[in-house]
PDB file of C-alpha atoms and ligand atoms in Angstrom:
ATOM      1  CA  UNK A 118       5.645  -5.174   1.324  1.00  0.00           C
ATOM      2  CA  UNK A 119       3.566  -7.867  -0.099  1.00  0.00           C
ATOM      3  CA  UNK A 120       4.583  -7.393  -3.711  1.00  0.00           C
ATOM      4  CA  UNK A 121       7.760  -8.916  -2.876  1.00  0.00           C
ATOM      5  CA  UNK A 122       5.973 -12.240  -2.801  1.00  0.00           C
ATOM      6  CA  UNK A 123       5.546 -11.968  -6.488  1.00  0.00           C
ATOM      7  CA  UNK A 124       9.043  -9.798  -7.317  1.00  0.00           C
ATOM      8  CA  UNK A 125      10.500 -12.770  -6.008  1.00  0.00           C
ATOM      9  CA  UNK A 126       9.276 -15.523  -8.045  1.00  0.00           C
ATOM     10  CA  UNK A 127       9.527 -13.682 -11.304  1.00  0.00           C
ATOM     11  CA  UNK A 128      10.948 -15.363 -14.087  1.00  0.00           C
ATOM     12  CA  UNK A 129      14.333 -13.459 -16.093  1.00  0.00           C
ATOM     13  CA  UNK A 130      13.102 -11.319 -18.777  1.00  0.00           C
ATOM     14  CA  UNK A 131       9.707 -10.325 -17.283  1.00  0.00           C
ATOM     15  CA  UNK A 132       8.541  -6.929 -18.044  1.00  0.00           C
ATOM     16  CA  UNK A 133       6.997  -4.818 -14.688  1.00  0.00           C
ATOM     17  CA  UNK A 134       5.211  -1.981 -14.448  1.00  0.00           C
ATOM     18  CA  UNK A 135       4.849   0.128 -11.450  1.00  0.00           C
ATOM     19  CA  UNK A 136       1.436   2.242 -12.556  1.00  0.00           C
ATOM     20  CA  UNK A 137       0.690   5.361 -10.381  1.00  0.00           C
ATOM     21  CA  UNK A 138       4.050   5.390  -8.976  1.00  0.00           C
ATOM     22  CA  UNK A 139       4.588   8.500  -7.354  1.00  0.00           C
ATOM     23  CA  UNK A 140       8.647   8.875  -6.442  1.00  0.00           C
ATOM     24  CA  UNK A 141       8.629   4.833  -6.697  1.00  0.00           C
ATOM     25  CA  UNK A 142       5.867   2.822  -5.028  1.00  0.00           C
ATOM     26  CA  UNK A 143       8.290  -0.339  -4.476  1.00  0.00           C
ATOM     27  CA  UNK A 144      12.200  -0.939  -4.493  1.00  0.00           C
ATOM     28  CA  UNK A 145      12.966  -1.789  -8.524  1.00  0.00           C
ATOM     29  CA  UNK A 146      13.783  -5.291  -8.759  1.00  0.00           C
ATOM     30  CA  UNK A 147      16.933  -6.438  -9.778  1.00  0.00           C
ATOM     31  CA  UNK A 148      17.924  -9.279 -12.127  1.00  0.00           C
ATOM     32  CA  UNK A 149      17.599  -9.318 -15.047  1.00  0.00           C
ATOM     33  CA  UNK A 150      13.851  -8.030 -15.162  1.00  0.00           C
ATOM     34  CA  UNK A 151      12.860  -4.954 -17.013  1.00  0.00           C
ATOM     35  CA  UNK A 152      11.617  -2.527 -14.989  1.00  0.00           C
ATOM     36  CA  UNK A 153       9.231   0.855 -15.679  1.00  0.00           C
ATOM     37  CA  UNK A 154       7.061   3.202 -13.309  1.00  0.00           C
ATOM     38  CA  UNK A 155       4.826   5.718 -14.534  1.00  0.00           C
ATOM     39  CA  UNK A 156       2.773   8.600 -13.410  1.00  0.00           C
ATOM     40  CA  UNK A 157       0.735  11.153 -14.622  1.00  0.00           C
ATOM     41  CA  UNK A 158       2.902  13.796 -12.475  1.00  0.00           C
ATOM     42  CA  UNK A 159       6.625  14.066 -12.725  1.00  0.00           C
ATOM     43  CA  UNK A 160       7.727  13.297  -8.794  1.00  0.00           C
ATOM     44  CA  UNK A 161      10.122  15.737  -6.954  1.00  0.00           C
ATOM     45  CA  UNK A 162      12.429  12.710  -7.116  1.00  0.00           C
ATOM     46  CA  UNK A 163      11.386  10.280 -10.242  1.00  0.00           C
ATOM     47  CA  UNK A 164      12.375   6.135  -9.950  1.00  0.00           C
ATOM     48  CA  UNK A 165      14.543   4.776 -11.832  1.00  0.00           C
ATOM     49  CA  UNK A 166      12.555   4.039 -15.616  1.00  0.00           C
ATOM     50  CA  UNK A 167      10.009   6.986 -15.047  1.00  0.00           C
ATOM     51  CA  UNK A 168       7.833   7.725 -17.848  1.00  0.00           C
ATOM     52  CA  UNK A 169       4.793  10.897 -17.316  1.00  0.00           C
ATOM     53  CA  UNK A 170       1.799   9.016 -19.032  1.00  0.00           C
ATOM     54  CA  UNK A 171      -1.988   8.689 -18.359  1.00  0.00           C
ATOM     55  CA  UNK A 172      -3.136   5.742 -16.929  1.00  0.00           C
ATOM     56  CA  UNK A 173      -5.482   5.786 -18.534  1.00  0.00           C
ATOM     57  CA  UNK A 174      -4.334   5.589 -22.240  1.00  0.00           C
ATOM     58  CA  UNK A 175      -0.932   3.924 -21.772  1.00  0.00           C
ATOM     59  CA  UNK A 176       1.764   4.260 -24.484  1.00  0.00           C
ATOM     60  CA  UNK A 177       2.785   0.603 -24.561  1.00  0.00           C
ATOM     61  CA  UNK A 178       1.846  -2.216 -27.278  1.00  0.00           C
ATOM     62  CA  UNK A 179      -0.602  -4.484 -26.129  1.00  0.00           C
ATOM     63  CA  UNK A 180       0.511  -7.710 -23.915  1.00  0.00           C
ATOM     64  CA  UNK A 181       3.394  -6.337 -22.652  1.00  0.00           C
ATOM     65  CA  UNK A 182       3.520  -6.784 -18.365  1.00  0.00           C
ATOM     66  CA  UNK A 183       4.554 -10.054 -17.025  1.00  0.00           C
ATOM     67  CA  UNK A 184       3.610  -7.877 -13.336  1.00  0.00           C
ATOM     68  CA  UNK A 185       1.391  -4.813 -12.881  1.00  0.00           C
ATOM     69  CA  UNK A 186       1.351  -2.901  -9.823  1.00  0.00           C
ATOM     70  CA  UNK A 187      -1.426  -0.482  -8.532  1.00  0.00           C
ATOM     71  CA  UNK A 188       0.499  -0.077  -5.137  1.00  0.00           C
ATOM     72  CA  UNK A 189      -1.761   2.532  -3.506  1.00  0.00           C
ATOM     73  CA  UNK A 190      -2.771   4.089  -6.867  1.00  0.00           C
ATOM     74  CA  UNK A 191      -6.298   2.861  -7.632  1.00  0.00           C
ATOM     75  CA  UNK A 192      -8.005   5.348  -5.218  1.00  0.00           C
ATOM     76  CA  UNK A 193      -6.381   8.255  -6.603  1.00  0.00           C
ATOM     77  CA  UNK A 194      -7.443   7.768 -10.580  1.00  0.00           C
ATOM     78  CA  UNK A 195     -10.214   9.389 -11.692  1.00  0.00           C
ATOM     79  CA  UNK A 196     -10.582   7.265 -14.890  1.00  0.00           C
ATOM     80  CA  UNK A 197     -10.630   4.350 -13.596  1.00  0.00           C
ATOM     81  CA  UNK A 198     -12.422   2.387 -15.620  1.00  0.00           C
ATOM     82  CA  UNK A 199     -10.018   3.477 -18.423  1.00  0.00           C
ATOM     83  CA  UNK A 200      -7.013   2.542 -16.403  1.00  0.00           C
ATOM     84  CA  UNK A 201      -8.554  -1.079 -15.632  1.00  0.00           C
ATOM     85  CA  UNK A 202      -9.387  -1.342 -19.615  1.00  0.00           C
ATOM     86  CA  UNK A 203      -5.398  -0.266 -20.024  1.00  0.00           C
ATOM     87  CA  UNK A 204      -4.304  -2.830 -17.520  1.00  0.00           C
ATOM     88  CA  UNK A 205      -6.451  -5.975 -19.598  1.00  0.00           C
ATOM     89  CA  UNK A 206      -5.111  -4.784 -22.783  1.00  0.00           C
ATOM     90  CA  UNK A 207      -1.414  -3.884 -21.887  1.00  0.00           C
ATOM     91  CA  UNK A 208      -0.617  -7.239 -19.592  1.00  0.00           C
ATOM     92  CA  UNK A 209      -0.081 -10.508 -20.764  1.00  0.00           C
ATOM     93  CA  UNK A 210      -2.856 -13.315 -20.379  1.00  0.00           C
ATOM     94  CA  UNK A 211      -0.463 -14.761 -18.208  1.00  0.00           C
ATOM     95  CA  UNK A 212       0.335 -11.889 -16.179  1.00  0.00           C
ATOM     96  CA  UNK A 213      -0.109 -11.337 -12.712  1.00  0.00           C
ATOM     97  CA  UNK A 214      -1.484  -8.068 -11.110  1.00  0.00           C
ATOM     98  CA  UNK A 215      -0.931  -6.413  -7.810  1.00  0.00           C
ATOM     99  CA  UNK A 216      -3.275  -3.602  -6.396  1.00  0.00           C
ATOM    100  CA  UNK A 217      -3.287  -2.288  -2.961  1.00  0.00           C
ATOM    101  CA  UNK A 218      -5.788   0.049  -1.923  1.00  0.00           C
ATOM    102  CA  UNK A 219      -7.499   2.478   1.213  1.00  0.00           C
ATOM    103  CA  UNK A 220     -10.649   0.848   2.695  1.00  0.00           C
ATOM    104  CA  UNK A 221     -12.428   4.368   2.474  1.00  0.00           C
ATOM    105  CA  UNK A 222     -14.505   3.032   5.851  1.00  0.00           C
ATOM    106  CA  UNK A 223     -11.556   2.607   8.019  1.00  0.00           C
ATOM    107  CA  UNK A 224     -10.534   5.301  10.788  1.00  0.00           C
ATOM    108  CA  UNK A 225      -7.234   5.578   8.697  1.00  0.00           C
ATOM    109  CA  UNK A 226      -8.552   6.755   5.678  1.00  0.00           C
ATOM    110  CA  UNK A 227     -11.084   8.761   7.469  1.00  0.00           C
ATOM    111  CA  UNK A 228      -8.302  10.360   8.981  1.00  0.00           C
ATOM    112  CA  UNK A 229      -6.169  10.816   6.334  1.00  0.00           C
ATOM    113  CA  UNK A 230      -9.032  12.634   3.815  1.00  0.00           C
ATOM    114  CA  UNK A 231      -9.805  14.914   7.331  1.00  0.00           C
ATOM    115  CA  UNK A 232      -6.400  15.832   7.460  1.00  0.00           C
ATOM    116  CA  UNK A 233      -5.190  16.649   3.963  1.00  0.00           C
ATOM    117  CA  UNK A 234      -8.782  17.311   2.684  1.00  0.00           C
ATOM    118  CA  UNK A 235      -9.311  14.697   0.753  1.00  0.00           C
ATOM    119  CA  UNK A 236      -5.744  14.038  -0.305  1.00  0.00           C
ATOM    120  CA  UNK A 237      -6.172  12.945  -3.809  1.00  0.00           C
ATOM    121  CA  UNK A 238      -8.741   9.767  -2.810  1.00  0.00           C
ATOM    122  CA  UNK A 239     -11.172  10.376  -5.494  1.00  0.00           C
ATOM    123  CA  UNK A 240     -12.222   6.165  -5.434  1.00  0.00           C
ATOM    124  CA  UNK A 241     -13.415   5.536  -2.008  1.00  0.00           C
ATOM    125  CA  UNK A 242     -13.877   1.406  -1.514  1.00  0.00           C
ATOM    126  CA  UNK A 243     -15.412  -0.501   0.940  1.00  0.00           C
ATOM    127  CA  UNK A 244     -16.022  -4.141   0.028  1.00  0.00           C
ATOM    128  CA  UNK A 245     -12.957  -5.895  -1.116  1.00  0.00           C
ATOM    129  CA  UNK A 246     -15.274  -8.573  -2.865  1.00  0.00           C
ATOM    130  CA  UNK A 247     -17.221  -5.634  -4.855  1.00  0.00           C
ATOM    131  CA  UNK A 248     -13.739  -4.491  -5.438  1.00  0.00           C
ATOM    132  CA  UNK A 249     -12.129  -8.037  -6.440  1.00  0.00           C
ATOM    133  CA  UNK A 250     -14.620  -8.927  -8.640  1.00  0.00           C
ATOM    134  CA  UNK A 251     -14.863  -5.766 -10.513  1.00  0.00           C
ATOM    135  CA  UNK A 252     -10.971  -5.902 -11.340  1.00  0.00           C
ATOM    136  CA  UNK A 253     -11.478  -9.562 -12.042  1.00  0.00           C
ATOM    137  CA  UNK A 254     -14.501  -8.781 -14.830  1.00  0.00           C
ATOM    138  CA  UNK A 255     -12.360  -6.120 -16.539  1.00  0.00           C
ATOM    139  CA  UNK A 256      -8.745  -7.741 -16.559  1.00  0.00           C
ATOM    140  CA  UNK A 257      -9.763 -10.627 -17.095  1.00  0.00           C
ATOM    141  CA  UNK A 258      -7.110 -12.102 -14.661  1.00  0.00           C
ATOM    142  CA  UNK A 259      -8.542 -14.128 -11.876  1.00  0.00           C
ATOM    143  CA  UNK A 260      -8.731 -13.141  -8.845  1.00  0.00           C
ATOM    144  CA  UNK A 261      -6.171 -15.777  -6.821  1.00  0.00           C
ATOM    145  CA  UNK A 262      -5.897 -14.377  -3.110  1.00  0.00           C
ATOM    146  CA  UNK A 263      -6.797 -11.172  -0.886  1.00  0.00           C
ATOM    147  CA  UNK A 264      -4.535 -10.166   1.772  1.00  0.00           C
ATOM    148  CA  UNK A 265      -6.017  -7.186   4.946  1.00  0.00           C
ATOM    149  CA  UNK A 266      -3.750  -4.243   5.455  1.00  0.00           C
ATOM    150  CA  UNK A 267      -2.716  -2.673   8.560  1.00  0.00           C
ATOM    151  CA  UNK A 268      -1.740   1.048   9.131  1.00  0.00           C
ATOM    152  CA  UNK A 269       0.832   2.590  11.062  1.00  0.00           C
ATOM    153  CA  UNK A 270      -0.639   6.062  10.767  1.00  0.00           C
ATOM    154  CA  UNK A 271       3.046   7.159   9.480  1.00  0.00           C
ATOM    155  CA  UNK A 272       0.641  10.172   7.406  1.00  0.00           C
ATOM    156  CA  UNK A 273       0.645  11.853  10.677  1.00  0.00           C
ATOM    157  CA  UNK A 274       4.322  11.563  11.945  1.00  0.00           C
ATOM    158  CA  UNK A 275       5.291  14.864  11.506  1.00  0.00           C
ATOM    159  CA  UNK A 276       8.762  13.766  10.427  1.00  0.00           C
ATOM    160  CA  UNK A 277       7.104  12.593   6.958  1.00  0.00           C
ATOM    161  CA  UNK A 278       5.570  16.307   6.614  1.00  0.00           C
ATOM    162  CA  UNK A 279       6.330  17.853   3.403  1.00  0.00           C
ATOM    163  CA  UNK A 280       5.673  21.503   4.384  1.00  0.00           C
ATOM    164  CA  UNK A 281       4.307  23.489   7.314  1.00  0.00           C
ATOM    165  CA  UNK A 282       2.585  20.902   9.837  1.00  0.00           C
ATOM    166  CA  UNK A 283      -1.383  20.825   9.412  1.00  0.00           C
ATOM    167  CA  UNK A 284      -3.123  22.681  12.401  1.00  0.00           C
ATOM    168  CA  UNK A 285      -5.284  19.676  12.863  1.00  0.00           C
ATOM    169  CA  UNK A 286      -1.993  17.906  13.387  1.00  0.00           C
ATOM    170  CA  UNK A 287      -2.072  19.040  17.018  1.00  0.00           C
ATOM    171  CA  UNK A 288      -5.360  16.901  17.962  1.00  0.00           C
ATOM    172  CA  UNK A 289      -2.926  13.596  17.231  1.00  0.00           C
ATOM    173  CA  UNK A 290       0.144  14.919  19.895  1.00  0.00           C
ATOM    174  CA  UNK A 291       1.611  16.879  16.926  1.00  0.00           C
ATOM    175  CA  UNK A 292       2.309  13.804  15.454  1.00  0.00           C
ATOM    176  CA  UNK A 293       5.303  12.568  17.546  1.00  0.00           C
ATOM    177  CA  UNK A 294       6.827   9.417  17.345  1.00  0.00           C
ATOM    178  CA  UNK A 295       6.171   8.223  20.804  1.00  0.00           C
ATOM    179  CA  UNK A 296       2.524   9.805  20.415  1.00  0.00           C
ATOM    180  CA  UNK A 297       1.845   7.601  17.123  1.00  0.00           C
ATOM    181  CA  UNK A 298       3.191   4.285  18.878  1.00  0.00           C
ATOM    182  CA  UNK A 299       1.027   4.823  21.627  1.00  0.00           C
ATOM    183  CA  UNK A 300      -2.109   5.379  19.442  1.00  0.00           C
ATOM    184  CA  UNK A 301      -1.155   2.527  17.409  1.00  0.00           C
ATOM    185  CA  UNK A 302      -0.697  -0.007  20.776  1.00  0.00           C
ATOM    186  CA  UNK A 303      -4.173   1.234  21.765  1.00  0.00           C
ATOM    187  CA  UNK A 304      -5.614   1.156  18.338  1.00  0.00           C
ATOM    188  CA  UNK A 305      -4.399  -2.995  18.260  1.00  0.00           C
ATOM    189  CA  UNK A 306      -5.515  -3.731  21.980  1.00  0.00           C
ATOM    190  CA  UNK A 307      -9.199  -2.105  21.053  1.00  0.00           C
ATOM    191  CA  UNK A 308      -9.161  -4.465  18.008  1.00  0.00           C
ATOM    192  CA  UNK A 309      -8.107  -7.650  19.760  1.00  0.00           C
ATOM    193  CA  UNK A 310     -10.417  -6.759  22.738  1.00  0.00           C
ATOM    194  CA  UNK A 311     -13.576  -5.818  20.888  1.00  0.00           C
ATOM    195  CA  UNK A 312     -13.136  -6.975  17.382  1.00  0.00           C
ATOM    196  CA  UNK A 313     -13.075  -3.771  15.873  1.00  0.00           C
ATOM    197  CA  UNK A 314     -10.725  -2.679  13.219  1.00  0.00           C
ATOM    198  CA  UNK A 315      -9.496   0.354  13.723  1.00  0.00           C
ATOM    199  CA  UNK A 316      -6.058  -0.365  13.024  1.00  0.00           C
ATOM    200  CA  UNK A 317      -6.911  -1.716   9.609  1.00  0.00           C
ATOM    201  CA  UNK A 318      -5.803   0.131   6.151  1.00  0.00           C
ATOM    202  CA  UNK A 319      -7.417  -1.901   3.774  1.00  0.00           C
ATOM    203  CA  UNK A 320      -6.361  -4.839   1.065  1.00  0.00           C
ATOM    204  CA  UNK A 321      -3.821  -6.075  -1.047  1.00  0.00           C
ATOM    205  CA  UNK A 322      -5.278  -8.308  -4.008  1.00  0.00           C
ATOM    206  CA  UNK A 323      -3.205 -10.919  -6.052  1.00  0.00           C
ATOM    207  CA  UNK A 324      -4.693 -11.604  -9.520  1.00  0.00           C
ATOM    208  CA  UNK A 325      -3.763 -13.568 -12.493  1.00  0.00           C
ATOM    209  CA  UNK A 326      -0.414 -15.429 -12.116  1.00  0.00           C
ATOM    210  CA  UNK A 327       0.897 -14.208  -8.515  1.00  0.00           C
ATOM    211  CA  UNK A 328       2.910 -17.564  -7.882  1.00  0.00           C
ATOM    212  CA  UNK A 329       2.401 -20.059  -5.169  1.00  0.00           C
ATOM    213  CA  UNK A 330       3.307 -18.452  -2.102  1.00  0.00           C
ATOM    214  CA  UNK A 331       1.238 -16.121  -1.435  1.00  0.00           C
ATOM    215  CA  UNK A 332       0.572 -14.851   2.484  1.00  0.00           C
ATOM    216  CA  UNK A 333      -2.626 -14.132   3.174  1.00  0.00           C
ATOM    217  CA  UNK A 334      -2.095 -13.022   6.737  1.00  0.00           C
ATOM    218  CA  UNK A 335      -2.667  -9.849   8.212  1.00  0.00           C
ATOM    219  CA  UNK A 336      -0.213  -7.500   7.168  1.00  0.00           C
ATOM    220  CA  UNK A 337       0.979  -5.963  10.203  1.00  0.00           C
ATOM    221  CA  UNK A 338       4.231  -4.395  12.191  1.00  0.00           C
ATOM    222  CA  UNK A 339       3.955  -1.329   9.327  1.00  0.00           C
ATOM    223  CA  UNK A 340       6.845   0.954  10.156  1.00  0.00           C
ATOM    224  CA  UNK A 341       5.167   4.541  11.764  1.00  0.00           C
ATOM    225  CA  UNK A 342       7.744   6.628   9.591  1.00  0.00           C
ATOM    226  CA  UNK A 343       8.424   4.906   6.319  1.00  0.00           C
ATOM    227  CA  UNK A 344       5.133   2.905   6.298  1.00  0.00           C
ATOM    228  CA  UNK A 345       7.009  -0.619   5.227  1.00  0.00           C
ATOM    229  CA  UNK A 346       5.639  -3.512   6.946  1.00  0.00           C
ATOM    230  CA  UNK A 347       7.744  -6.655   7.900  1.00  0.00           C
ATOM    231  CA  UNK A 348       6.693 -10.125   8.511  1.00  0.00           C
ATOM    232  CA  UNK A 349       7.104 -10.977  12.434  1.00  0.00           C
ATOM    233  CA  UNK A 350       9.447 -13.824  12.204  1.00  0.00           C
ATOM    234  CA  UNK A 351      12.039 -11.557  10.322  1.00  0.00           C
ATOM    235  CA  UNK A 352      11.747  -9.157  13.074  1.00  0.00           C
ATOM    236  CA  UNK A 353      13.647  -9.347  17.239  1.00  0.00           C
ATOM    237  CA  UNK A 354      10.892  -7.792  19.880  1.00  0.00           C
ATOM    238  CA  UNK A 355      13.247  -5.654  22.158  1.00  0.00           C
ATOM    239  CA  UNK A 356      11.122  -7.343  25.144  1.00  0.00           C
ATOM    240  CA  UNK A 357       8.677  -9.616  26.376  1.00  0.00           C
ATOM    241  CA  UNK A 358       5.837  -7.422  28.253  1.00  0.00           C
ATOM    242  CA  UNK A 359       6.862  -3.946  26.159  1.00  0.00           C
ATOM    243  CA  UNK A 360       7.620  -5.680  22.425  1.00  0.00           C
ATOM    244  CA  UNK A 361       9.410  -3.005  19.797  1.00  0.00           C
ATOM    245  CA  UNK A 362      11.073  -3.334  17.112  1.00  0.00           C
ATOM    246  CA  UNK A 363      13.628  -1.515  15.028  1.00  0.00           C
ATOM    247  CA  UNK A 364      12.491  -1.022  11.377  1.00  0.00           C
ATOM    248  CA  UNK A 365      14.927  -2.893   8.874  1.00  0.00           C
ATOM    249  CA  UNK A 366      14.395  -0.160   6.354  1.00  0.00           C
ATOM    250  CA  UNK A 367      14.445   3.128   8.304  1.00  0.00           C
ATOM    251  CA  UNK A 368      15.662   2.566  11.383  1.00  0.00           C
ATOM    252  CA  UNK A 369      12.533   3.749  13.375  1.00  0.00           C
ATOM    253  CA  UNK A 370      11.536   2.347  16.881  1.00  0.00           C
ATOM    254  CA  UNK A 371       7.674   0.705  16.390  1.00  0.00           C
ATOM    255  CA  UNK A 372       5.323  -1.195  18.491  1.00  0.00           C
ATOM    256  CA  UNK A 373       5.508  -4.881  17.967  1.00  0.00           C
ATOM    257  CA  UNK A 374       2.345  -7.205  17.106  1.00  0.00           C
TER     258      UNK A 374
HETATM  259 ZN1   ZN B 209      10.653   2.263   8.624  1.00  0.00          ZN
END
């Protein structure tokens, strides 16, 4: 995932926090890095450092994070403006902060809110510069890079379904494998085609101190079950005219871009 970027460049001793982490919203990094997720619901299966807080009123001294990260969070808080007033107060001036969020326009999204009625997205954004320079003004961290988001749909693999399959499942192939790779290999040649986007997610912004090696490329090849993406020159296409690959994390056969 993007955030690696940063994980990777982080000096010993830096302080992380993983805010809005669900069961752990990235792999903890190692080294000798101190590491802490939080949530304002306990997960079935907390990360490692889990602590139940409000985002909103965090119990941590001020200047604290070296690294914030709103992977996938931001949509879902419904004090937001509290949480971005606990992010400027609780990281350091010299921090860097990571936030990836839903562009509520794209099919995606759309598809997702249809399908689990609004699943939690009570922040729908559209314009990554409203959005950039609105976390910008109330951090106070500059806003160094934006990176676009791709989506593998993995929401409606039915292999990543928590309980009994949605009914409205049925209208995506009942959210098969081979069903989702096909959508997904449309979905891109529509895009390159006509220009649309319809196999965009949204963005991943970089603010503050995020290091010097940033990508700013599309992020795309995002696994259809465990929704990590990999950069194409770590991946081997199974062929020339009919490009797969097999996900490094999960093991799952995708469509290659
Ligand atoms: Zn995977």
């Amino acid at each position: 995932m993007p955030v690696t970027e940063i994980l990777r460049e982080l000096a010993p001793g830096s302080v992380v926090l993983d805010l809005g982490c669900g069961s752990g919203s990235f792999p903890a990094p190692g080294g000798p890095v101190t590491f802490c997720a939080v949530d304002l619901e306990t997960p079935p299966v907390p990360p490692a450092r889990f602590l139940q807080a409000d985002a909103g009123r965090l119990p941590f001294r001020a200047w604290t994070f070296d690294l914030i990260v709103c992977n996938h969070s931001l949509e879902h808080f419904l004090n937001l403006g509290d949480v971005l007033a606990e992010i400027h107060r609780t990281i350091k001036p010299s921090g860097a902060l990571y936030v990836a969020v839903p562009d509520s326009t794209t099919l995606s999204d759309r598809l997702y809110r249809w399908l689990a009625r609004g699943g939690g997205h009570v922040n729908p954004f559209s314009s990554a510069s409203e959005l950039a320079a609105r976390i910008e003004r109330t951090t106070g961290l500059r806003h160094a890079a934006t990176r676009p988001l791709c989506t593998s749909f993995s929401f409606l693999n039915r292999k990543n379904a928590r309980g009994p399959l949605p009914r409205r499942l049925w209208l995506f192939g009942g959210g098969t494998e081979c069903s989702l790779r096909i959508a997904i290999r449309l979905l891109r040649m529509l895009d390159r085609t006509f220009g649309t986007g319809l196999s965009s997610y949204g963005w991943a912004f970089y603010f503050g101190n995020a290091g010097s090696a940033i990508d700013t490329r599309r992020w795309r090849n995002v696994c259809i079950r465990c929704g990590s993406a990999h950069p194409p020159e770590s991946l081997r296409a199974t062929s020339r005219w009919w490009p797969e690959f097999t996900c490094p994390q999960c093991g799952t056969l995708n469509p290659f871009e």
